């Protein structure tokens, strides 16, 4: 299988300021991200031939269909597709654009993700129906409650005291806040000390308030083309897509006892496929940085094992030892992560790609890492026992 | 004539027991007289329990060790049925996985509905499961609030394996209105106690009892267990004396422990008596309400061979004290708390989807793959076993009585629950299979990975906009 490796270049990216954007409509956020991306690419609107819009909620957001994007940016009546795949929605939009270019259906495509959560009025994600049958039997679970269960199962499986696991989880959040404090686009830009994290009110046992990412508004955008076109446009050695993989639960975790509840099965599958697609033999050596789906601190912790960056049962020690800190072996959430950006669902995957893109281009400002060559982004949509996982890998064409 | 009688019994009491002193303390400012009643406790439904769920659990207890295919019908007696027009007994029948070709009936509108249902079923002579349950809600600060409790009793009747033979009965209907509740009214209206005693119990009960004794060919002195529910102190002994029943035959009325459980109470006391009686003893059961039903039974040797079940004794023992009066009010919808935006969720039920999946939801039938043997919920077209995935191979598999334990869990303060935090998790079944489901009846902080659970039938959601409620099964502490 040929895969997507080195077939598509990213020539422009943009990201709105994330936060409680009471001042901005979804249209404003889309324009903010798009304007930056377009300027970054140096092309004009007329060069964009196809677009993908990622947005999750309909209610009190942009509404259905692709029209919100086409209309907000006054796109020249090009084909636009709306995609939604839970928290992987932003990456799904990117996948659409990248595949279109790789397929030769167009030369230049755009992916834009947006979400306006603050207008829903909820702290945390709004609760919606799970489906006519599922509503009859599944718990009225929330996102923190669903992910919190990773912690109870992980602690039990690996014989870790909950207090020790809580310290590792707190370190995850502490690290993101340290990083996010250096990011002017982050929603939360303050460093927080460990005591405050550990003593925060309980949201869903064992997740406290600082174990949870926030509710936020935001948008992010990517413009892609072929490496050949990119070179014609003057991008000598562009950032390219090395892998874009997706794994969706088929109900095994929810209905079969083979899954023990302590890890995310789809991440393991998507990661293996992504490494194969990108030609990565040893992710520990080859990946420079990761942006993973830290919707909750425990998610980031178990995902480190699922991505093969920690041995099974060892992630909590690696985290406490600083392996994923800004100055560690493989920095994770160098931009502050979902923890500091919040999680406007449609935008998050593209926001992660934006950070990797900027890091590789050496444009990450105060949080710039030394010579990163390959970055990984990861989204986990849904709940640990029923989800969609995306893993993408970005790097230089000639590396 | 073929003998007919009781062939099995069962009981259910909510785990939570509200301390009466806590009720009195909360209301003493407006009604100091309540303090005098502030002794003992009353069984109170959890937020997710009602008459139907309690009846199901009592029925399950009763059917312990019995082949459900042998049950011919169900009678559900209560004055607090959740639906005024939807066959409540039909929900119970489905939850108990009884044959839908069985007869089923709701019996209601009087406190003696339980004894009436029992008499009707005994006269029919079929293997009928008689269930009596009540979840009566009283006005805050009233004496009734102190007195009433929630509970359910179950009796399986029939002609084979009789543990208590039916000797005879008498029913008397007289429109003495001691209390009443109009259609659509929230609460009972209660009248003067001494008038009820002097003109009601004192005249009606002895008259009916004497006729029942005559029909049964039994003398009052022969009665070993006298069952006369009443929350009026000493009323039971007074009636026994008037009938000629010996004082020591008067059974404890359970009011101190669980309160007066309405329609269920005479049957609960009967179950309790059957647990403690010796073979060859005679039992008189009285149900009072705009008249009286009087039934007389004689226990048989088979009484001692009934497979072990929880019964009233087991249910009394599993109670845990609750002193939170405002939570009790809230569970009964008597206090209007601010539950936040998550409680605004619209819980409209797609009735067509529910109908299509009623075997999964009410009867808790999952699937078992005939190819690989994997049990799974919900039953689906394609086997969930990643190494099988056969199409169209699943047979119905009952999950309600399977042993299981907690695989993952959380206590969620963000999710809306009428009794926060909402407890849920992945439940692993010993036989295989995993269900993501609600937990109930766990004390906060008491759940751990590996906790043993049993499945219980509960209210899943209320649709307050449309006055509907959904039921499903939840995982409760096994012990």
Short mmCIF file of N, CA, C and O in Angstrom, two decimals, chain B residues 10 68 75 136 142 162 194 200 205 207 264 291 326 354 361 368-369 420 424 437 440:
data_model
loop_
_atom_site.label_atom_id
_atom_site.label_comp_id
_atom_site.label_asym_id
_atom_site.label_seq_id
_atom_site.Cartn_x
_atom_site.Cartn_y
_atom_site.Cartn_z
N UNK B 10 -41.82 -14.00 47.88
CA UNK B 10 -40.65 -13.13 47.71
C UNK B 10 -40.98 -11.74 48.20
O UNK B 10 -42.15 -11.41 48.42
N UNK B 68 -39.85 -20.39 34.99
CA UNK B 68 -40.79 -19.30 34.67
C UNK B 68 -41.82 -19.71 33.62
O UNK B 68 -42.88 -19.10 33.52
N UNK B 75 -50.61 -10.76 38.41
CA UNK B 75 -51.52 -9.71 38.87
C UNK B 75 -50.69 -8.72 39.65
O UNK B 75 -49.93 -9.10 40.55
N UNK B 136 -46.24 5.23 48.09
CA UNK B 136 -47.19 6.31 48.37
C UNK B 136 -46.43 7.53 48.84
O UNK B 136 -45.52 7.43 49.66
N UNK B 142 -46.73 15.73 57.34
CA UNK B 142 -47.95 15.04 57.77
C UNK B 142 -47.60 13.79 58.56
O UNK B 142 -46.48 13.27 58.48
N UNK B 162 -47.52 -26.89 47.07
CA UNK B 162 -48.13 -25.87 47.94
C UNK B 162 -47.41 -25.81 49.29
O UNK B 162 -47.20 -26.82 49.95
N UNK B 194 -60.24 7.96 65.19
CA UNK B 194 -61.09 7.18 66.11
C UNK B 194 -62.37 6.75 65.43
O UNK B 194 -62.89 5.66 65.66
N UNK B 200 -65.15 1.72 61.43
CA UNK B 200 -64.52 1.02 60.31
C UNK B 200 -63.98 -0.33 60.73
O UNK B 200 -64.67 -1.34 60.68
N UNK B 205 -63.99 -5.52 60.14
CA UNK B 205 -63.01 -6.61 60.21
C UNK B 205 -63.57 -7.85 60.91
O UNK B 205 -63.50 -8.96 60.36
N UNK B 207 -66.61 -8.80 61.33
CA UNK B 207 -67.71 -9.35 60.54
C UNK B 207 -67.16 -10.20 59.37
O UNK B 207 -67.60 -11.32 59.15
N UNK B 264 -49.01 -3.28 49.57
CA UNK B 264 -48.06 -4.39 49.73
C UNK B 264 -48.08 -4.98 51.13
O UNK B 264 -47.63 -6.12 51.34
N UNK B 291 -64.00 -1.70 53.15
CA UNK B 291 -64.39 -3.08 53.33
C UNK B 291 -63.19 -3.88 53.78
O UNK B 291 -62.20 -3.30 54.24
N UNK B 326 -34.25 16.16 53.15
CA UNK B 326 -34.48 16.93 51.92
C UNK B 326 -34.21 16.07 50.68
O UNK B 326 -34.84 16.25 49.65
N UNK B 354 -38.11 1.81 20.96
CA UNK B 354 -38.27 1.05 22.20
C UNK B 354 -39.02 -0.26 21.93
O UNK B 354 -38.64 -1.33 22.40
N UNK B 361 -34.32 -4.11 26.24
CA UNK B 361 -34.43 -3.09 27.29
C UNK B 361 -35.21 -3.60 28.50
O UNK B 361 -34.72 -3.53 29.62
N UNK B 368 -26.29 -14.67 22.39
CA UNK B 368 -25.22 -15.65 22.57
C UNK B 368 -24.95 -16.26 21.21
O UNK B 368 -25.88 -16.77 20.56
N UNK B 369 -23.71 -16.17 20.78
CA UNK B 369 -23.35 -16.64 19.43
C UNK B 369 -23.32 -18.17 19.41
O UNK B 369 -22.62 -18.79 20.21
N UNK B 420 -26.73 12.76 42.97
CA UNK B 420 -25.34 12.85 42.53
C UNK B 420 -24.37 12.30 43.57
O UNK B 420 -24.70 12.29 44.74
N UNK B 424 -21.41 5.14 37.16
CA UNK B 424 -21.55 4.25 36.01
C UNK B 424 -20.20 3.67 35.63
O UNK B 424 -19.17 4.12 36.13
N UNK B 437 -22.89 0.60 31.72
CA UNK B 437 -24.20 0.82 32.33
C UNK B 437 -24.13 1.62 33.63
O UNK B 437 -23.07 1.81 34.21
N UNK B 440 -26.19 1.61 40.69
CA UNK B 440 -27.15 2.20 41.62
C UNK B 440 -26.98 1.56 42.99
O UNK B 440 -26.42 0.47 43.10
#
